[in-house]
Structures are given as C-alpha cells and as structure tokens.
PDB file of C-alpha atoms in Angstrom:
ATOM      1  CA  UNK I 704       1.313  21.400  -5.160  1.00 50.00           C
ATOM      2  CA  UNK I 705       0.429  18.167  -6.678  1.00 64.00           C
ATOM      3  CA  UNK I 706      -1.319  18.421 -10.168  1.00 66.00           C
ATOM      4  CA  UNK I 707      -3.486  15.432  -9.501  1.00 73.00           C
ATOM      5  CA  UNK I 708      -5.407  17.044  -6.578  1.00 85.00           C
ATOM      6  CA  UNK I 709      -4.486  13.801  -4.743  1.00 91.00           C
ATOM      7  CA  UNK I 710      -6.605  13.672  -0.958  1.00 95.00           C
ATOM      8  CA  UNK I 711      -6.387  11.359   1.326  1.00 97.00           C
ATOM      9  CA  UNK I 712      -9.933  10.597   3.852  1.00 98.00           C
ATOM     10  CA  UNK I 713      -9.523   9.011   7.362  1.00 97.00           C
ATOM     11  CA  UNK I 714     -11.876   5.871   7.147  1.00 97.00           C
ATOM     12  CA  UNK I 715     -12.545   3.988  10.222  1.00 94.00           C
ATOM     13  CA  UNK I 716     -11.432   0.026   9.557  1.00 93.00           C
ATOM     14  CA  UNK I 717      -9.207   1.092   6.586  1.00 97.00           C
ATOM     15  CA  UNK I 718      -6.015   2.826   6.046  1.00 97.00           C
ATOM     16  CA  UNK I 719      -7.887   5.446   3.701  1.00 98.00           C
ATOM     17  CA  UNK I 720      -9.525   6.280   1.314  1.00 98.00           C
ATOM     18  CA  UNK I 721      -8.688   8.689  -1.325  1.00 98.00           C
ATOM     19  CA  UNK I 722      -9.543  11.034  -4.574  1.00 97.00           C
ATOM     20  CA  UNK I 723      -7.539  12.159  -7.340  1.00 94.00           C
ATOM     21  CA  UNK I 724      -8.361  13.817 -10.707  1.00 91.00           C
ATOM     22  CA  UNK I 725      -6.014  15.464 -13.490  1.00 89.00           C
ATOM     23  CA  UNK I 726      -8.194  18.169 -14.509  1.00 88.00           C
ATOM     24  CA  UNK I 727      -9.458  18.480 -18.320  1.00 89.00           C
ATOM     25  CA  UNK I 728      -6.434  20.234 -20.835  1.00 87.00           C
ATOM     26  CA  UNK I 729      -3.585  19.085 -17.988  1.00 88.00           C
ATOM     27  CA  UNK I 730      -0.756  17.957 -18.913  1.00 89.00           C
ATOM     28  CA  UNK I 731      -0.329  14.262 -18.194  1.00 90.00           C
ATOM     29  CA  UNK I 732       1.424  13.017 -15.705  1.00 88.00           C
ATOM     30  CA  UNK I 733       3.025  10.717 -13.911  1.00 88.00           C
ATOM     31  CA  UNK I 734       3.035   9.321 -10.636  1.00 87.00           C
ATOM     32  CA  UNK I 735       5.688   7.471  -8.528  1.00 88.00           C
ATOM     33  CA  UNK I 736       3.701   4.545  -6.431  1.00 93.00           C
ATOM     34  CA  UNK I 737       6.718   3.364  -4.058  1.00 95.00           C
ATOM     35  CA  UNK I 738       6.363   0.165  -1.739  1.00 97.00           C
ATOM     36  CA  UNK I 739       4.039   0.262   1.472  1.00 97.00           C
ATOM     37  CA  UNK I 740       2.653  -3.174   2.276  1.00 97.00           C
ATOM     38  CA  UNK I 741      -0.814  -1.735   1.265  1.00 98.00           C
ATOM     39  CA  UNK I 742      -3.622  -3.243  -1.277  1.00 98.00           C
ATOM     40  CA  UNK I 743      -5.705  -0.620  -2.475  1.00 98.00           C
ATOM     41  CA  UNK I 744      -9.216  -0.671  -4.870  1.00 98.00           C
ATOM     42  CA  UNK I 745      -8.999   1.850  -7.560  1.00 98.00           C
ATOM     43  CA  UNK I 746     -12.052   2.885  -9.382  1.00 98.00           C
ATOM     44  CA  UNK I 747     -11.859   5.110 -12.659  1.00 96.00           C
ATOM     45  CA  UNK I 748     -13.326   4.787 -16.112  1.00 91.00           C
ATOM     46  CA  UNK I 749     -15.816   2.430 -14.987  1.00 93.00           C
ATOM     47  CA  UNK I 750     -13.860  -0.081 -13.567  1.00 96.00           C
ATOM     48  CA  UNK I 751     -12.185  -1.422 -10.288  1.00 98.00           C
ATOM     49  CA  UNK I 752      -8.817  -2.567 -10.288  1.00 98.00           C
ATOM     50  CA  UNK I 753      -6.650  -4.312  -7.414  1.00 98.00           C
ATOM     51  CA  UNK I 754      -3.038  -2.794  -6.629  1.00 98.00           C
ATOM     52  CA  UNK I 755      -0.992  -5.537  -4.811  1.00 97.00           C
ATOM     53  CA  UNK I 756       2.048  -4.696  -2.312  1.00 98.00           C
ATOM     54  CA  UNK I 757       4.792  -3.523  -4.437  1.00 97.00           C
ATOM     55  CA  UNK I 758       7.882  -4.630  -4.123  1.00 96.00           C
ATOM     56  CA  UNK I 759       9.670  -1.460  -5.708  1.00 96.00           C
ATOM     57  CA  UNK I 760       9.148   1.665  -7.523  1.00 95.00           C
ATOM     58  CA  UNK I 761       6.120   1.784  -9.999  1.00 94.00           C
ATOM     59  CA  UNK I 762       5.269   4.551 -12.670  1.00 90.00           C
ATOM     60  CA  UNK I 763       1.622   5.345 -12.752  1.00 89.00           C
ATOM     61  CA  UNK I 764       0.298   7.389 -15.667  1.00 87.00           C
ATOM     62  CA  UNK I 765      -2.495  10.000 -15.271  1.00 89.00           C
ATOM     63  CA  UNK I 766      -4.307  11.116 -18.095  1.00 91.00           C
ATOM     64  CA  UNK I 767      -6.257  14.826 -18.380  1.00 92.00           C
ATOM     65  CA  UNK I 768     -10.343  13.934 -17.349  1.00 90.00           C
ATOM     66  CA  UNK I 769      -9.418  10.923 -15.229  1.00 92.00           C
ATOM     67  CA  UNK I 770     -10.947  10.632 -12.012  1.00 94.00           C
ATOM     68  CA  UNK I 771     -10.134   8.267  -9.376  1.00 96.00           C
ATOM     69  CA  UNK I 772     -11.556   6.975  -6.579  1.00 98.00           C
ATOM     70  CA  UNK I 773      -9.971   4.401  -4.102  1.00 98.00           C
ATOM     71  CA  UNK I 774      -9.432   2.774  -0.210  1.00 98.00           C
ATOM     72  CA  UNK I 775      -6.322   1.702   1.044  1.00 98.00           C
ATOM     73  CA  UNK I 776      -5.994  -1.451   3.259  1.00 98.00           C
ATOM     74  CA  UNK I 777      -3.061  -1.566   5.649  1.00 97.00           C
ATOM     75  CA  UNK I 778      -1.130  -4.147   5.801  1.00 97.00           C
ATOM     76  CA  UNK I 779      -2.191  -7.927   6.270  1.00 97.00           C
ATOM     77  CA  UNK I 780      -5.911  -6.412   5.932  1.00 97.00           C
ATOM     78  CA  UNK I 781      -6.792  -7.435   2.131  1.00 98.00           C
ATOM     79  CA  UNK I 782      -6.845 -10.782   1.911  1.00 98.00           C
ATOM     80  CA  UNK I 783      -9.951 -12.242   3.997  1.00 97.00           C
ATOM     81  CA  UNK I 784     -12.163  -8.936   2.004  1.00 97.00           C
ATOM     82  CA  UNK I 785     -10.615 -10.005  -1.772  1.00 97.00           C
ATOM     83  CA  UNK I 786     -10.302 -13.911  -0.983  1.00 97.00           C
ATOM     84  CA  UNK I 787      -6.855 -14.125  -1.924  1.00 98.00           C
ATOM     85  CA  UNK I 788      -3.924 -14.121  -0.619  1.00 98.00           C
ATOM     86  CA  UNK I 789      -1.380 -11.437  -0.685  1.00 98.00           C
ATOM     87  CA  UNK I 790       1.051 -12.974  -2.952  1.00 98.00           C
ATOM     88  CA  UNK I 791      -1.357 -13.785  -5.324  1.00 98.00           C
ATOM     89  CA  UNK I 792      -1.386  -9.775  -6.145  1.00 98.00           C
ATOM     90  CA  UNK I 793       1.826  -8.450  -4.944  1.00 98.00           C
ATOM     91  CA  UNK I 794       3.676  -6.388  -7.801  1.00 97.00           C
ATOM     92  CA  UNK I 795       0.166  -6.591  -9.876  1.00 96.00           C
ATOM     93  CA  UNK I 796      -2.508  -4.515 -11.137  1.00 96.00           C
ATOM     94  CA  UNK I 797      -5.560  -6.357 -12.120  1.00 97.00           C
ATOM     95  CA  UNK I 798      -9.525  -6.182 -12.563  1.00 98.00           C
ATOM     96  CA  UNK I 799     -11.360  -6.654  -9.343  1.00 98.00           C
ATOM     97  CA  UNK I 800     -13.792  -8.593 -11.208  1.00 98.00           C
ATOM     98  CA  UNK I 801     -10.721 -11.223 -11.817  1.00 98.00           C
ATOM     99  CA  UNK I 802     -11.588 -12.161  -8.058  1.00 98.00           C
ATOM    100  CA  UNK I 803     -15.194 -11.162  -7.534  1.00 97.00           C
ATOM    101  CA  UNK I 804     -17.020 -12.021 -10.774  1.00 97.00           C
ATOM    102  CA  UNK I 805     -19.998  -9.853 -11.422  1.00 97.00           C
ATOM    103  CA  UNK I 806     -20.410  -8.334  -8.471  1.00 97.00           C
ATOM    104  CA  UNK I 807     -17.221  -6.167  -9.442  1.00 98.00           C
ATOM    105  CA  UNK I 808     -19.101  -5.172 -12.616  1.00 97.00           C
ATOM    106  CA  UNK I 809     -22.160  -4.355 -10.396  1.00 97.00           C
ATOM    107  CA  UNK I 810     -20.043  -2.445  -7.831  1.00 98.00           C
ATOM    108  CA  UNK I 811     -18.222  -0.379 -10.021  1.00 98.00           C
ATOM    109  CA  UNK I 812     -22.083   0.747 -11.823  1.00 97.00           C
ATOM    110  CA  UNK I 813     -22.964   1.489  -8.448  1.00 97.00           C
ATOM    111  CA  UNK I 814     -19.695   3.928  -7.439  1.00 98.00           C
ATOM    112  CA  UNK I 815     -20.151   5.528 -11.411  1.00 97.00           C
ATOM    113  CA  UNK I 816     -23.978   6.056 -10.693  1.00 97.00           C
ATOM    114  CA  UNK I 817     -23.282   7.351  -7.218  1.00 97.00           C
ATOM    115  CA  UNK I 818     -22.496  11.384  -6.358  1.00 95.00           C
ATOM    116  CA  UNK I 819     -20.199  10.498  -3.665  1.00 97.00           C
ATOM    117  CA  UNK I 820     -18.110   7.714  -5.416  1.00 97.00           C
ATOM    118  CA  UNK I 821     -15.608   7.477  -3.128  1.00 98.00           C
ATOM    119  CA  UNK I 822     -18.079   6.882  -0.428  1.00 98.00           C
ATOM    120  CA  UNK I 823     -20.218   4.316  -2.051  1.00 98.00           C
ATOM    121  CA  UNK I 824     -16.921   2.010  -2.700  1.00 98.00           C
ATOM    122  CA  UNK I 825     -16.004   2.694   0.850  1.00 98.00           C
ATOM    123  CA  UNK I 826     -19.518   1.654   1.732  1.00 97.00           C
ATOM    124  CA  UNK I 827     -19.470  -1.227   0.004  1.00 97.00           C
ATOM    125  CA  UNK I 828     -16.253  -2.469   1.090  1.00 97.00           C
ATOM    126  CA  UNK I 829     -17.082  -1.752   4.737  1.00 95.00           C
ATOM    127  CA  UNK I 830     -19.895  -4.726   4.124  1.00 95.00           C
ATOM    128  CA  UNK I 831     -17.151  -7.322   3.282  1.00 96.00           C
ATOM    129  CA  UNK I 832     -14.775  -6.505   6.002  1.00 96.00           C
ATOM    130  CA  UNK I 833     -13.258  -9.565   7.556  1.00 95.00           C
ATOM    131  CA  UNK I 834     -10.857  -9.721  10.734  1.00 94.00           C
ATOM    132  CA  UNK I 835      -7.683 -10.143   8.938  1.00 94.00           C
ATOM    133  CA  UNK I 836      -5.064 -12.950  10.190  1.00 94.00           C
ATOM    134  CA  UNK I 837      -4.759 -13.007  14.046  1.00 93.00           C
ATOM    135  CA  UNK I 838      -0.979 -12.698  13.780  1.00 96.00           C
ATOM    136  CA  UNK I 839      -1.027  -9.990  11.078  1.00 97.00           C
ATOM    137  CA  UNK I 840      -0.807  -7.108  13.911  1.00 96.00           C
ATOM    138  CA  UNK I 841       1.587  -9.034  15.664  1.00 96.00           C
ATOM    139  CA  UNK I 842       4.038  -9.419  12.855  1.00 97.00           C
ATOM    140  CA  UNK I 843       4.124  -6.000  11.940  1.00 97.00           C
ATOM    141  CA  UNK I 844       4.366  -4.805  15.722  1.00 96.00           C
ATOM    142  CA  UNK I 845       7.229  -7.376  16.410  1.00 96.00           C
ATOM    143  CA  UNK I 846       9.238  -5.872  12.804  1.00 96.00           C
ATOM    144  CA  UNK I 847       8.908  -2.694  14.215  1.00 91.00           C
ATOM    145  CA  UNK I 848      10.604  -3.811  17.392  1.00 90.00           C
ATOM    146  CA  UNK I 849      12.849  -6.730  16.445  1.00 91.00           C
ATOM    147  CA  UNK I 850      14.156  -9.244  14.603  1.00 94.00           C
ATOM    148  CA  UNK I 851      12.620 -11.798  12.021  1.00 96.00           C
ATOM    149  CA  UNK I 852      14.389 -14.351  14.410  1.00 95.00           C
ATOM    150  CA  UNK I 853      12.651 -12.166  17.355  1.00 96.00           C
ATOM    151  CA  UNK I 854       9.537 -12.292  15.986  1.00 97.00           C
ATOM    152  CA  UNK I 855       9.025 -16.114  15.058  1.00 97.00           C
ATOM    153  CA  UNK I 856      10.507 -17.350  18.711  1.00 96.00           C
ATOM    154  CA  UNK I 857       7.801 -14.380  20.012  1.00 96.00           C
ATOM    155  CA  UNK I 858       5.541 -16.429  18.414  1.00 96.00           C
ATOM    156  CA  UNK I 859       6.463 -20.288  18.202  1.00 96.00           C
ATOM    157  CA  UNK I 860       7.135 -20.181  14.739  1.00 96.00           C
ATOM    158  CA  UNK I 861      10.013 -21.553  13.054  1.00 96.00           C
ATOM    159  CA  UNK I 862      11.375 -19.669  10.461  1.00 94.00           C
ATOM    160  CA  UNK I 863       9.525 -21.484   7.012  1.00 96.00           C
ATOM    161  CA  UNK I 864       6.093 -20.830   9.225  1.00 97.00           C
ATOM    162  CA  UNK I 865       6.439 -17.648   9.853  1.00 97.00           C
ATOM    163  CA  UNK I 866       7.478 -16.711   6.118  1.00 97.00           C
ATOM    164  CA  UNK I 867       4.451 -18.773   4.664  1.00 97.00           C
ATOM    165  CA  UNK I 868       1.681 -16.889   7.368  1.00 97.00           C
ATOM    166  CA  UNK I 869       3.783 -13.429   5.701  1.00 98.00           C
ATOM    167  CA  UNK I 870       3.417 -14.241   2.529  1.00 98.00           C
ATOM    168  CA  UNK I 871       0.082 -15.113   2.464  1.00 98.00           C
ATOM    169  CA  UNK I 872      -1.097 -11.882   4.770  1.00 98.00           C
ATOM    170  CA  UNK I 873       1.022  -9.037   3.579  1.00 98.00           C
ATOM    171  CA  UNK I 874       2.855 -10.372   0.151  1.00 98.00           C
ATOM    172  CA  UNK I 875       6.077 -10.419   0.973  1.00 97.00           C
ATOM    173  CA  UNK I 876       8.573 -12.527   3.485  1.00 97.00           C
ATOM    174  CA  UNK I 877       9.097 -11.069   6.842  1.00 98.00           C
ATOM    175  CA  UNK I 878      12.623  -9.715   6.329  1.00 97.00           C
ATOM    176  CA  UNK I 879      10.889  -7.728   3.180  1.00 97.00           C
ATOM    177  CA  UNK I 880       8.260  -6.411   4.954  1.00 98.00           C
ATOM    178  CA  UNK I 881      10.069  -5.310   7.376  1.00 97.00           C
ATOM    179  CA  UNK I 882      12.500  -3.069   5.509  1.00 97.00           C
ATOM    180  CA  UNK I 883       9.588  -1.660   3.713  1.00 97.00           C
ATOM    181  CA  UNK I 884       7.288  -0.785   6.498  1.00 97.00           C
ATOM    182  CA  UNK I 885      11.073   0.750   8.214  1.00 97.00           C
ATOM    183  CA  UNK I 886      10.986   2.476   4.790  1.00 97.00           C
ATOM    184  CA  UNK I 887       7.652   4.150   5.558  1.00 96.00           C
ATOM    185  CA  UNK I 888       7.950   4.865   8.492  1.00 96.00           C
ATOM    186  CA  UNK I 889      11.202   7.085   7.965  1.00 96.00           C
ATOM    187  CA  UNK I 890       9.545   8.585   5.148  1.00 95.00           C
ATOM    188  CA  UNK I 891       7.268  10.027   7.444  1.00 95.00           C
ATOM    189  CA  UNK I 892       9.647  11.351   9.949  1.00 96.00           C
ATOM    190  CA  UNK I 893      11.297  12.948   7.141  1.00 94.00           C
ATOM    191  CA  UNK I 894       7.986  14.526   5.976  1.00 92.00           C
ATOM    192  CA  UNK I 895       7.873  15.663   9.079  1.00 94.00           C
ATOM    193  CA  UNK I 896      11.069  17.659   8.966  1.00 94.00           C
ATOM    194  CA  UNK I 897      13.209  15.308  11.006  1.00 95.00           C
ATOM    195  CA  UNK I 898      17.232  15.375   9.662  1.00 95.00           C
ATOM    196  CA  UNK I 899      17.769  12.799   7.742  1.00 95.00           C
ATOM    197  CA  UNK I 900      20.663  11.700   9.524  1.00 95.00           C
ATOM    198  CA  UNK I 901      18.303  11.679  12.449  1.00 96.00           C
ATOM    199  CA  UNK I 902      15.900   9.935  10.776  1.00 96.00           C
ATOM    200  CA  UNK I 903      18.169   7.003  10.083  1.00 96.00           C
ATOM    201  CA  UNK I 904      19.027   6.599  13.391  1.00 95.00           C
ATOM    202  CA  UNK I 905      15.437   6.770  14.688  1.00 95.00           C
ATOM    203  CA  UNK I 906      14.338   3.859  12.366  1.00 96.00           C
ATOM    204  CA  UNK I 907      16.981   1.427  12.368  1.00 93.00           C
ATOM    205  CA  UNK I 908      19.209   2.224   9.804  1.00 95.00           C
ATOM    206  CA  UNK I 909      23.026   1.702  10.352  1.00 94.00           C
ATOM    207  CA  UNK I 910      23.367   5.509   8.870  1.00 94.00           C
ATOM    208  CA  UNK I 911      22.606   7.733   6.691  1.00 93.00           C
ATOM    209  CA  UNK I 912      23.955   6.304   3.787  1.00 95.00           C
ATOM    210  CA  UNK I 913      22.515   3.416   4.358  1.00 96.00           C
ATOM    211  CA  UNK I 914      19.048   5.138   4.774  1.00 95.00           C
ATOM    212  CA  UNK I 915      20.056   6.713   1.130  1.00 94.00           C
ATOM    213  CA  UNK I 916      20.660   3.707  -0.355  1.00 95.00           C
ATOM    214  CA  UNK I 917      17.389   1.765   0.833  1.00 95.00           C
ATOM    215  CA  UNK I 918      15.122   4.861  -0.358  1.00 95.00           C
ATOM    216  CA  UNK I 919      16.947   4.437  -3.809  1.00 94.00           C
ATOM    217  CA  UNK I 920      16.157   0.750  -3.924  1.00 95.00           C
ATOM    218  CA  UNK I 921      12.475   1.114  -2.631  1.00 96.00           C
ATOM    219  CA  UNK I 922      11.420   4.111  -4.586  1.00 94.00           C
ATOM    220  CA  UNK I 923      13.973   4.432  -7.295  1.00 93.00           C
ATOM    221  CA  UNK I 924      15.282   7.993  -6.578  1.00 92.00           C
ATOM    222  CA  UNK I 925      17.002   9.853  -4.087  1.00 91.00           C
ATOM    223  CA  UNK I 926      15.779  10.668  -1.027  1.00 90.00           C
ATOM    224  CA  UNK I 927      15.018  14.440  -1.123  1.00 87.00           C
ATOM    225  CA  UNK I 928      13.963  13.849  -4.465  1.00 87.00           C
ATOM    226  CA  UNK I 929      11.174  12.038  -3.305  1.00 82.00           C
ATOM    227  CA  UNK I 930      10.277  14.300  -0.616  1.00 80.00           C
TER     228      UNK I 930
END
C-alpha cells in the first residue's frame, strides 16, 4: 500500500489529476519521481509549484499533514498553458507564480479556500488550455514507431529542426524522449504482469539486460525494485 494515499483522477484534456496526503503522526517519507515527459502543477501549503520533465531519478520528500493536490500534462501539452517552453523547466521545481505573476498567488487562495481543491485547480487550468504544438502528437507517435531519422524525414525536418521543435515542446531532444516515453511504456507492461524479458522485447529493447540497465539509469534502481 502506499503511505501517501497517492490517487490518480481521469481528467478529460489532461493526463490527470491527482491527490496525495501523509496523514498527521506518519512517518515521513520519501518518494521516487522517475522520468515521464510530463509537467505537472502541484499545490500544497498554499502554493503552486511547476515540475518540469525530468531527466532522471528525483527524491521527493513528504512530510506528516501535507496535502497535495495536482494535474499532470502529457507530453508536449505544457507549454502554450504555462508560456514557456519545455526546456525552460525540465529537471526544475519552481513557483508557478515565477511564470504567472499574481494570478498564481490568486489561484492557489482559490484551490486553499475551495472544498474540492483538486477540482478547482483542474478547473482553472481547463480555462487556459491551449492546443499544444501541431507536431507534438506526431513526434511522440513517430518515437513510438521509429526512428529519430524516421521521424524528421516523416516530417521534412532535418535533424537540428526537429531537435529545436523537441526541445521546446517536451524538454528534451528526440532521441531522449524517446527512450523515456519507451521507458514508460514498459513500465506499464510490467505493471501489468508481462515477463520482463517479454517486456523488453515488446518495447524495443535489444534484451533484457538492456531493459535492466535503462530502468537503472532512468529511475535509479532496479527494475523489480521499482515495481
């Protein structure tokens, strides 16, 4: 079970949202964040703070009483909502109101105030939505598929283009966001039950030890340690 009570929401036009809380007298703990081309907005203790794409494994300490209360953009999704691009946050943790003045102060008195917090930031986020870079789904469909060589000639980008439009949507180059959405994606399989030899074949990986070795470099443990 996980101490934090962490739950995830399916949110139309978002990857999630989500809740967690450490309960009053718990212990404190910490989390492992690992790498998943996401940006999220966390609220807690009165404030909103921006988590960039990670590039690798990141400790995240919980204290007892803390409540949290967050949405999750996929990939290539945050930058037209926070006005930045993707590289200007990736690996970082910083104050929404860095980017959005006051009305971050304003927004995070409204989700404190409100008795469904999690809903009133999703609310309010839902009224800044912006259609996200036209070749953002493209990208990440094409990586899934191909190569980074596939994937600019699929598109009529040379190679510098192509890693300038990725950095700028998602935070990292196209050969890094593709090993960490492959990442992800065998995570899940392996969730799922899936042998991990199995899984490495079913993702791309040249085998299992190579599968072992990626999840070590991306999250910083082994594998079934992180399951």
């Amino acid at each position: 079970m996980n101490p934090t009570g962490y739950r995830e929401y399916r949110t139309p036009g978002l990857a999630c949202s989500w809740t967690s809380a450490l309960p009053p007298g718990a212990e404190p703990f910490v989390q492992r964040v690992v790498p998943d081309g996401c940006v999220d907005l966390i609220w807690s203790g009165g404030r909103i703070l921006v988590a960039g794409p990670d590039t690798g494994p990141r400790p995240s300490l919980l204290r007892p009483g803390e409540e949290f209360a967050a949405v999750r953009f996929g990939p290539g999704a945050a930058p037209p909502v926070l006005g930045v691009p993707a590289d200007a946050l990736r690996d970082g943790r910083l104050p929404l109101r860095d980017l959005w003045g006051d009305d971050a102060d304003r927004l995070a008195e409204a989700v404190a105030d409100a008795g469904d917090r999690r809903g009133a930031l999703v609310a309010a986020v839902r009224d800044r939505i912006r259609p996200p870079d036209p070749l953002a789904e493209a990208v990440v469909t094409g990586l899934a598929r191909g190569s980074v060589r596939d994937v600019a000639d699929g598109l009529g980008l040379g190679d510098r283009q192509l890693r300038r439009r990725s950095l700028a949507m998602f935070g990292y180059g196209p050969k890094t966001l593709q090993r960490v959405l492959r990442f992800q994606r065998a995570l899940r399989l392996a969730r799922a039950g899936e042998p991990l030899a199995d899984v490495a074949y079913a993702t791309g990986y040249a085998d299992q030890a190579h599968f072992a070795h990626e999840v070590r470099d991306l999250a910083g443990e082994p594998v079934r340690n992180l399951l």
